[in-house]
CSV table of N, CA and C in Angstrom, one decimal:
chain,number,residue,atom,x,y,z
A,4,MET,N,-27.4,-8.6,-8.4
A,4,MET,CA,-26.4,-9.0,-9.4
A,4,MET,C,-25.6,-7.8,-9.9
A,5,LYS,N,-24.4,-8.0,-10.1
A,5,LYS,CA,-23.5,-6.9,-10.6
A,5,LYS,C,-23.9,-6.4,-12.0
A,6,ARG,N,-23.6,-5.2,-12.2
A,6,ARG,CA,-23.9,-4.6,-13.5
A,6,ARG,C,-22.8,-4.8,-14.5
A,7,THR,N,-21.5,-4.9,-14.0
A,7,THR,CA,-20.4,-5.0,-14.9
A,7,THR,C,-20.2,-6.5,-15.2
A,8,PRO,N,-19.4,-6.8,-16.3
A,8,PRO,CA,-19.3,-8.2,-16.8
A,8,PRO,C,-18.5,-9.1,-15.9
A,9,LEU,N,-17.7,-8.6,-15.0
A,9,LEU,CA,-16.9,-9.5,-14.2
A,9,LEU,C,-17.7,-10.2,-13.1
A,10,LEU,N,-17.9,-11.5,-13.3
A,10,LEU,CA,-18.8,-12.3,-12.4
A,10,LEU,C,-18.1,-13.0,-11.3
A,11,ASN,N,-16.8,-13.3,-11.6
A,11,ASN,CA,-16.1,-14.1,-10.6
A,11,ASN,C,-15.9,-13.4,-9.3
A,12,ARG,N,-16.4,-14.0,-8.2
A,12,ARG,CA,-16.5,-13.3,-6.9
A,12,ARG,C,-15.1,-13.1,-6.3
A,13,HIS,N,-14.1,-14.0,-6.7
A,13,HIS,CA,-12.8,-13.8,-6.1
A,13,HIS,C,-12.0,-12.7,-6.8
A,14,LEU,N,-12.3,-12.5,-8.1
A,14,LEU,CA,-11.7,-11.4,-8.9
A,14,LEU,C,-12.3,-10.1,-8.4
A,15,SER,N,-13.6,-10.1,-8.3
A,15,SER,CA,-14.3,-8.9,-7.9
A,15,SER,C,-13.8,-8.4,-6.5
A,16,LYS,N,-13.6,-9.4,-5.6
A,16,LYS,CA,-13.1,-9.0,-4.3
A,16,LYS,C,-11.7,-8.5,-4.3
A,17,LEU,N,-10.9,-9.1,-5.2
A,17,LEU,CA,-9.5,-8.7,-5.3
A,17,LEU,C,-9.5,-7.2,-5.8
A,18,VAL,N,-10.2,-6.9,-6.9
A,18,VAL,CA,-10.2,-5.6,-7.5
A,18,VAL,C,-10.7,-4.6,-6.4
A,19,ALA,N,-11.7,-4.9,-5.7
A,19,ALA,CA,-12.3,-4.0,-4.7
A,19,ALA,C,-11.3,-3.7,-3.6
A,20,SER,N,-10.4,-4.7,-3.3
A,20,SER,CA,-9.4,-4.5,-2.2
A,20,SER,C,-8.2,-3.7,-2.6
A,21,LEU,N,-8.0,-3.5,-3.9
A,21,LEU,CA,-6.7,-2.9,-4.3
A,21,LEU,C,-6.7,-1.4,-4.0
A,22,GLY,N,-5.4,-1.0,-3.6
A,22,GLY,CA,-5.1,0.4,-3.4
A,22,GLY,C,-4.2,0.9,-4.5
A,23,HIS,N,-3.9,2.1,-4.4
A,23,HIS,CA,-2.9,2.7,-5.4
A,23,HIS,C,-1.6,2.0,-5.3
A,24,MET,N,-1.1,1.6,-6.5
A,24,MET,CA,0.2,0.9,-6.6
A,24,MET,C,0.2,-0.5,-6.2
A,25,ASP,N,-0.9,-1.1,-5.9
A,25,ASP,CA,-0.9,-2.6,-5.6
A,25,ASP,C,-0.8,-3.3,-7.0
A,26,GLU,N,-0.2,-4.5,-6.9
A,26,GLU,CA,0.1,-5.2,-8.1
A,26,GLU,C,-0.7,-6.6,-8.2
A,27,ILE,N,-1.2,-6.9,-9.3
A,27,ILE,CA,-1.8,-8.3,-9.5
A,27,ILE,C,-1.1,-8.8,-10.8
A,28,VAL,N,-1.1,-10.1,-10.9
A,28,VAL,CA,-0.5,-10.8,-12.1
A,28,VAL,C,-1.6,-11.6,-12.8
A,29,ILE,N,-1.7,-11.4,-14.1
A,29,ILE,CA,-2.4,-12.3,-14.9
A,29,ILE,C,-1.4,-13.3,-15.5
A,30,ALA,N,-1.5,-14.6,-15.2
A,30,ALA,CA,-0.5,-15.5,-15.6
A,30,ALA,C,-1.0,-16.6,-16.5
A,31,ASP,N,0.0,-17.1,-17.3
A,31,ASP,CA,-0.3,-18.3,-18.1
A,31,ASP,C,-0.3,-19.5,-17.2
A,32,ALA,N,-0.6,-20.7,-17.7
A,32,ALA,CA,-0.8,-21.9,-16.9
A,32,ALA,C,0.5,-22.3,-16.2
A,33,GLY,N,1.7,-21.9,-16.7
A,33,GLY,CA,2.9,-22.4,-16.2
A,33,GLY,C,3.7,-21.5,-15.3
A,34,LEU,N,3.3,-20.3,-15.1
A,34,LEU,CA,4.1,-19.3,-14.3
A,34,LEU,C,4.2,-19.8,-12.9
A,35,PRO,N,5.4,-20.0,-12.3
A,35,PRO,CA,5.5,-20.4,-10.9
A,35,PRO,C,5.0,-19.3,-10.0
A,36,VAL,N,4.2,-19.7,-9.0
A,36,VAL,CA,3.6,-18.7,-8.1
A,36,VAL,C,4.4,-18.8,-6.8
A,37,PRO,N,4.9,-17.7,-6.3
A,37,PRO,CA,5.6,-17.7,-5.0
A,37,PRO,C,4.7,-18.2,-3.9
A,38,PRO,N,5.2,-18.9,-3.0
A,38,PRO,CA,4.4,-19.5,-1.9
A,38,PRO,C,3.6,-18.6,-1.1
A,39,ASN,N,4.1,-17.3,-1.0
A,39,ASN,CA,3.4,-16.3,-0.1
A,39,ASN,C,2.3,-15.5,-0.8
A,40,VAL,N,2.1,-15.8,-2.1
A,40,VAL,CA,1.2,-15.0,-2.9
A,40,VAL,C,-0.1,-15.7,-3.2
A,41,ARG,N,-1.2,-15.1,-3.0
A,41,ARG,CA,-2.5,-15.7,-3.2
A,41,ARG,C,-2.7,-16.1,-4.7
A,42,VAL,N,-3.3,-17.2,-4.9
A,42,VAL,CA,-3.6,-17.6,-6.3
A,42,VAL,C,-5.1,-17.7,-6.5
A,43,ILE,N,-5.6,-17.0,-7.6
A,43,ILE,CA,-7.0,-17.2,-8.0
A,43,ILE,C,-6.8,-18.0,-9.3
A,44,ASP,N,-7.1,-19.3,-9.1
A,44,ASP,CA,-6.9,-20.3,-10.2
A,44,ASP,C,-8.1,-20.5,-11.1
A,45,LEU,N,-8.1,-19.9,-12.3
A,45,LEU,CA,-9.2,-20.0,-13.2
A,45,LEU,C,-9.0,-21.0,-14.3
A,46,ALA,N,-7.8,-21.6,-14.3
A,46,ALA,CA,-7.5,-22.6,-15.4
A,46,ALA,C,-8.4,-23.8,-15.3
A,47,VAL,N,-8.9,-24.2,-16.5
A,47,VAL,CA,-9.8,-25.3,-16.6
A,47,VAL,C,-9.1,-26.3,-17.5
A,48,SER,N,-8.6,-25.9,-18.7
A,48,SER,CA,-7.9,-26.8,-19.6
A,48,SER,C,-7.0,-25.9,-20.5
A,49,PRO,N,-6.1,-26.4,-21.3
A,49,PRO,CA,-5.3,-25.6,-22.1
A,49,PRO,C,-6.1,-24.6,-22.9
A,50,GLY,N,-5.8,-23.3,-22.7
A,50,GLY,CA,-6.5,-22.2,-23.4
A,50,GLY,C,-7.8,-21.7,-22.8
A,51,ILE,N,-8.3,-22.4,-21.8
A,51,ILE,CA,-9.5,-22.0,-21.2
A,51,ILE,C,-9.3,-21.7,-19.7
A,52,PRO,N,-9.6,-20.5,-19.3
A,52,PRO,CA,-9.8,-19.3,-20.1
A,52,PRO,C,-8.5,-18.8,-20.6
A,53,SER,N,-8.5,-18.0,-21.7
A,53,SER,CA,-7.3,-17.5,-22.3
A,53,SER,C,-6.8,-16.3,-21.4
A,54,PHE,N,-5.6,-16.0,-21.6
A,54,PHE,CA,-5.0,-14.8,-21.0
A,54,PHE,C,-5.8,-13.5,-21.4
A,55,PHE,N,-6.2,-13.4,-22.6
A,55,PHE,CA,-7.0,-12.2,-23.0
A,55,PHE,C,-8.4,-12.2,-22.5
A,56,ASP,N,-9.0,-13.4,-22.3
A,56,ASP,CA,-10.3,-13.4,-21.7
A,56,ASP,C,-10.3,-12.8,-20.3
A,57,VAL,N,-9.3,-13.1,-19.5
A,57,VAL,CA,-9.2,-12.6,-18.2
A,57,VAL,C,-8.8,-11.1,-18.2
A,58,PHE,N,-7.8,-10.8,-19.1
A,58,PHE,CA,-7.3,-9.4,-19.3
A,58,PHE,C,-8.5,-8.5,-19.6
A,59,ASP,N,-9.3,-8.9,-20.6
A,59,ASP,CA,-10.5,-8.1,-21.0
A,59,ASP,C,-11.5,-7.9,-19.9
A,60,ALA,N,-11.8,-9.0,-19.1
A,60,ALA,CA,-12.7,-8.9,-18.0
A,60,ALA,C,-12.2,-7.9,-17.0
A,61,LEU,N,-10.9,-8.0,-16.6
A,61,LEU,CA,-10.4,-7.1,-15.6
A,61,LEU,C,-10.3,-5.7,-16.1
A,62,SER,N,-10.2,-5.5,-17.4
A,62,SER,CA,-10.1,-4.1,-17.9
A,62,SER,C,-11.3,-3.3,-17.7
A,63,ARG,N,-12.5,-4.0,-17.5
A,63,ARG,CA,-13.7,-3.4,-17.3
A,63,ARG,C,-13.9,-2.9,-15.8
A,64,GLU,N,-13.0,-3.4,-15.0
A,64,GLU,CA,-13.1,-3.2,-13.5
A,64,GLU,C,-12.0,-2.4,-12.9
A,65,LEU,N,-10.8,-2.5,-13.5
A,65,LEU,CA,-9.6,-2.0,-12.9
A,65,LEU,C,-9.0,-0.8,-13.6
A,66,ILE,N,-8.5,0.1,-12.8
A,66,ILE,CA,-7.8,1.3,-13.3
A,66,ILE,C,-6.3,1.0,-13.1
A,67,VAL,N,-5.5,1.1,-14.2
A,67,VAL,CA,-4.1,0.7,-14.2
A,67,VAL,C,-3.2,1.8,-14.6
A,68,GLU,N,-2.1,2.0,-13.9
A,68,GLU,CA,-1.1,3.0,-14.3
A,68,GLU,C,0.2,2.4,-14.9
A,69,LYS,N,0.4,1.1,-14.7
A,69,LYS,CA,1.6,0.5,-15.2
A,69,LYS,C,1.2,-0.9,-15.6
A,70,ALA,N,1.9,-1.4,-16.7
A,70,ALA,CA,1.8,-2.8,-17.1
A,70,ALA,C,3.2,-3.3,-17.4
A,71,ILE,N,3.5,-4.4,-16.8
A,71,ILE,CA,4.8,-5.0,-16.8
A,71,ILE,C,4.7,-6.4,-17.4
A,72,PHE,N,5.6,-6.6,-18.5
A,72,PHE,CA,5.6,-7.9,-19.1
A,72,PHE,C,6.9,-8.3,-19.6
A,73,ALA,N,7.1,-9.5,-19.9
A,73,ALA,CA,8.5,-10.1,-20.2
A,73,ALA,C,8.9,-9.7,-21.6
A,74,GLU,N,10.2,-9.3,-21.7
A,74,GLU,CA,10.9,-9.0,-23.0
A,74,GLU,C,10.9,-10.2,-23.9
A,75,GLU,N,10.8,-11.4,-23.3
A,75,GLU,CA,10.9,-12.7,-24.1
A,75,GLU,C,9.6,-13.0,-24.8
A,76,ALA,N,8.5,-12.3,-24.5
A,76,ALA,CA,7.2,-12.6,-25.1
A,76,ALA,C,7.3,-12.5,-26.6
A,77,VAL,N,6.5,-13.4,-27.3
A,77,VAL,CA,6.5,-13.4,-28.7
A,77,VAL,C,5.9,-12.1,-29.2
A,78,PRO,N,6.4,-11.6,-30.4
A,78,PRO,CA,5.9,-10.3,-30.9
A,78,PRO,C,4.4,-10.2,-31.1
A,79,GLU,N,3.8,-11.3,-31.5
A,79,GLU,CA,2.3,-11.2,-31.7
A,79,GLU,C,1.6,-11.0,-30.3
A,80,LEU,N,2.1,-11.6,-29.3
A,80,LEU,CA,1.5,-11.4,-27.9
A,80,LEU,C,1.8,-9.9,-27.5
A,81,VAL,N,3.0,-9.4,-27.7
A,81,VAL,CA,3.3,-8.1,-27.3
A,81,VAL,C,2.4,-7.0,-28.0
A,82,THR,N,2.3,-7.2,-29.3
A,82,THR,CA,1.4,-6.4,-30.1
A,82,THR,C,0.0,-6.3,-29.6
A,83,ARG,N,-0.5,-7.5,-29.3
A,83,ARG,CA,-1.9,-7.6,-28.8
A,83,ARG,C,-2.1,-6.9,-27.5
A,84,ILE,N,-1.1,-7.1,-26.6
A,84,ILE,CA,-1.1,-6.4,-25.3
A,84,ILE,C,-1.0,-4.9,-25.5
A,85,GLU,N,-0.2,-4.4,-26.4
A,85,GLU,CA,0.0,-3.0,-26.6
A,85,GLU,C,-1.3,-2.4,-27.1
A,86,VAL,N,-2.0,-3.1,-28.1
A,86,VAL,CA,-3.2,-2.6,-28.6
A,86,VAL,C,-4.3,-2.6,-27.5
A,87,LYS,N,-4.4,-3.6,-26.7
A,87,LYS,CA,-5.4,-3.6,-25.6
A,87,LYS,C,-5.1,-2.5,-24.6
A,88,LEU,N,-3.8,-2.2,-24.3
A,88,LEU,CA,-3.5,-1.2,-23.3
A,88,LEU,C,-3.8,0.2,-23.9
A,89,ALA,N,-3.6,0.4,-25.2
A,89,ALA,CA,-3.9,1.6,-25.9
A,89,ALA,C,-5.4,1.9,-25.8
A,90,HIS,N,-6.2,0.8,-26.1
A,90,HIS,CA,-7.6,0.9,-26.0
A,90,HIS,C,-8.1,1.3,-24.6
A,91,TRP,N,-7.5,0.6,-23.6
A,91,TRP,CA,-7.8,0.9,-22.2
A,91,TRP,C,-7.5,2.3,-21.9
A,92,GLU,N,-6.3,2.8,-22.3
A,92,GLU,CA,-5.9,4.2,-22.1
A,92,GLU,C,-7.0,5.2,-22.7
A,93,ALA,N,-7.4,4.9,-23.9
A,93,ALA,CA,-8.4,5.7,-24.6
A,93,ALA,C,-9.7,5.8,-23.8
A,94,GLU,N,-10.1,4.6,-23.3
A,94,GLU,CA,-11.4,4.5,-22.5
A,94,GLU,C,-11.3,5.3,-21.2
A,95,THR,N,-10.2,5.2,-20.5
A,95,THR,CA,-10.1,5.8,-19.2
A,95,THR,C,-9.5,7.2,-19.2
A,96,GLY,N,-8.8,7.6,-20.3
A,96,GLY,CA,-8.1,8.9,-20.4
A,96,GLY,C,-6.9,8.9,-19.5
A,97,LYS,N,-6.4,7.8,-19.0
A,97,LYS,CA,-5.2,7.7,-18.2
A,97,LYS,C,-4.1,7.0,-18.9
A,98,PRO,N,-2.9,7.6,-18.9
A,98,PRO,CA,-1.8,6.8,-19.6
A,98,PRO,C,-1.4,5.6,-18.8
A,99,ILE,N,-1.0,4.6,-19.5
A,99,ILE,CA,-0.5,3.4,-18.9
A,99,ILE,C,1.0,3.2,-19.3
A,100,GLU,N,1.9,3.3,-18.3
A,100,GLU,CA,3.3,3.0,-18.6
A,100,GLU,C,3.5,1.6,-18.9
A,101,GLN,N,4.2,1.3,-20.0
A,101,GLN,CA,4.5,-0.1,-20.3
A,101,GLN,C,6.0,-0.4,-20.0
A,102,ILE,N,6.3,-1.4,-19.2
A,102,ILE,CA,7.6,-1.7,-18.8
A,102,ILE,C,7.9,-3.2,-19.2
A,103,ARG,N,9.0,-3.4,-19.9
A,103,ARG,CA,9.4,-4.8,-20.3
A,103,ARG,C,10.6,-5.1,-19.5
A,104,VAL,N,10.5,-6.3,-18.9
A,104,VAL,CA,11.6,-6.8,-18.1
A,104,VAL,C,11.9,-8.2,-18.5
A,105,LEU,N,13.1,-8.7,-18.1
A,105,LEU,CA,13.5,-10.1,-18.3
A,105,LEU,C,12.5,-11.0,-17.5
A,106,HIS,N,12.2,-12.1,-18.1
A,106,HIS,CA,11.3,-13.1,-17.4
A,106,HIS,C,11.7,-13.4,-16.0
A,107,ASP,N,13.0,-13.6,-15.7
A,107,ASP,CA,13.5,-13.9,-14.4
A,107,ASP,C,13.2,-12.7,-13.4
A,108,ASP,N,13.3,-11.5,-13.9
A,108,ASP,CA,13.0,-10.3,-13.1
A,108,ASP,C,11.4,-10.2,-12.9
A,109,PHE,N,10.7,-10.6,-13.9
A,109,PHE,CA,9.2,-10.7,-13.8
A,109,PHE,C,8.8,-11.6,-12.7
A,110,LYS,N,9.4,-12.8,-12.7
A,110,LYS,CA,9.1,-13.8,-11.6
A,110,LYS,C,9.5,-13.3,-10.3
A,111,ALA,N,10.6,-12.6,-10.2
A,111,ALA,CA,11.0,-12.0,-8.9
A,111,ALA,C,10.0,-11.0,-8.4
A,112,ARG,N,9.6,-10.1,-9.3
A,112,ARG,CA,8.7,-9.0,-9.0
A,112,ARG,C,7.3,-9.6,-8.6
A,113,SER,N,6.9,-10.7,-9.2
A,113,SER,CA,5.6,-11.3,-8.8
A,113,SER,C,5.5,-11.7,-7.4
A,114,GLN,N,6.6,-11.8,-6.7
A,114,GLN,CA,6.6,-12.1,-5.2
A,114,GLN,C,5.9,-11.1,-4.4
A,115,ARG,N,5.8,-9.8,-4.9
A,115,ARG,CA,5.2,-8.8,-4.1
A,115,ARG,C,3.7,-8.5,-4.6
A,116,ALA,N,3.2,-9.4,-5.5
A,116,ALA,CA,1.8,-9.2,-6.0
A,116,ALA,C,0.8,-9.5,-4.9
A,117,ARG,N,-0.3,-8.8,-5.0
A,117,ARG,CA,-1.4,-9.1,-4.1
A,117,ARG,C,-2.0,-10.5,-4.4
A,118,ALA,N,-2.0,-10.8,-5.7
A,118,ALA,CA,-2.5,-12.1,-6.2
A,118,ALA,C,-2.0,-12.4,-7.5
A,119,VAL,N,-2.0,-13.7,-7.9
A,119,VAL,CA,-1.7,-14.2,-9.2
A,119,VAL,C,-3.0,-14.8,-9.7
A,120,VAL,N,-3.5,-14.4,-10.8
A,120,VAL,CA,-4.7,-14.9,-11.5
A,120,VAL,C,-4.2,-15.9,-12.6
A,121,ARG,N,-4.3,-17.2,-12.3
A,121,ARG,CA,-3.8,-18.2,-13.2
A,121,ARG,C,-4.9,-18.5,-14.3
A,122,THR,N,-4.5,-18.4,-15.5
A,122,THR,CA,-5.4,-18.7,-16.6
A,122,THR,C,-5.0,-20.1,-17.2
A,123,GLY,N,-5.7,-20.5,-18.2
A,123,GLY,CA,-5.4,-21.7,-19.0
A,123,GLY,C,-4.5,-21.5,-20.1
A,124,GLU,N,-4.0,-20.2,-20.2
A,124,GLU,CA,-3.1,-19.8,-21.4
A,124,GLU,C,-1.9,-20.7,-21.5
A,125,VAL,N,-1.6,-21.1,-22.7
A,125,VAL,CA,-0.4,-21.9,-22.9
A,125,VAL,C,0.6,-21.3,-23.8
A,126,THR,N,0.4,-20.0,-24.2
A,126,THR,CA,1.4,-19.3,-24.9
A,126,THR,C,2.6,-18.9,-24.0
A,127,PRO,N,3.8,-19.2,-24.4
A,127,PRO,CA,4.9,-18.8,-23.5
A,127,PRO,C,5.0,-17.3,-23.2
A,128,TYR,N,5.3,-17.0,-21.9
A,128,TYR,CA,5.5,-15.7,-21.4
A,128,TYR,C,4.2,-14.8,-21.5
A,129,ALA,N,3.0,-15.4,-21.5
A,129,ALA,CA,1.8,-14.7,-21.5
A,129,ALA,C,1.4,-14.4,-20.1
A,130,ASN,N,2.1,-13.4,-19.6
A,130,ASN,CA,2.0,-13.0,-18.2
A,130,ASN,C,2.1,-11.5,-18.2
A,131,ILE,N,1.4,-10.8,-17.3
A,131,ILE,CA,1.5,-9.4,-17.1
A,131,ILE,C,1.2,-9.0,-15.6
A,132,ILE,N,1.9,-8.0,-15.2
A,132,ILE,CA,1.7,-7.4,-13.9
A,132,ILE,C,1.0,-6.1,-14.1
A,133,LEU,N,-0.1,-6.0,-13.5
A,133,LEU,CA,-0.9,-4.7,-13.6
A,133,LEU,C,-0.8,-4.0,-12.3
A,134,VAL,N,-0.3,-2.7,-12.4
A,134,VAL,CA,-0.2,-1.9,-11.2
A,134,VAL,C,-1.4,-0.9,-11.1
A,135,SER,N,-2.1,-1.0,-10.0
A,135,SER,CA,-3.4,-0.3,-9.9
A,135,SER,C,-3.1,1.2,-9.7
A,136,SER,N,-4.1,2.0,-10.2
A,136,SER,CA,-4.1,3.4,-10.1
A,136,SER,C,-5.3,3.9,-9.3
A,137,VAL,N,-5.7,5.1,-9.4
A,137,VAL,CA,-6.8,5.7,-8.8
A,137,VAL,C,-7.7,6.3,-9.8
A,138,PRO,N,-9.0,6.4,-9.5
A,138,PRO,CA,-10.0,7.0,-10.5
A,138,PRO,C,-10.1,8.5,-10.5
A,139,PHE,N,-9.1,9.1,-9.8
A,139,PHE,CA,-9.1,10.6,-9.8
A,139,PHE,C,-7.8,11.2,-10.1
């Protein structure tokens, strides 16, 4: 059994397959997924699992150099993302560039993601693209 808290085999396999600059999306329940992008659908019901449940689990496994999210996101969501990213930076000692884009641009960029991880989150614009880094 794994030592780290991420138990989902599909997420573990995704993280293990990422190379430098690969992108994954953590998405709310309503984000349209491009037809050519793999979906890991974790949504069970509204709010389960939440965006931050998945974000926190991945933060224990993934090294990130950029985080991209929508300008339209509500301030409370943005603040919580920024706090989580700052904590993530402190733990890894690696800076994480934060980029805000229009939601339409976010959806266009998600077409090049390795995968979209769909949550049960129902907060509008609760989506983030994580760009992987390297541990050295």
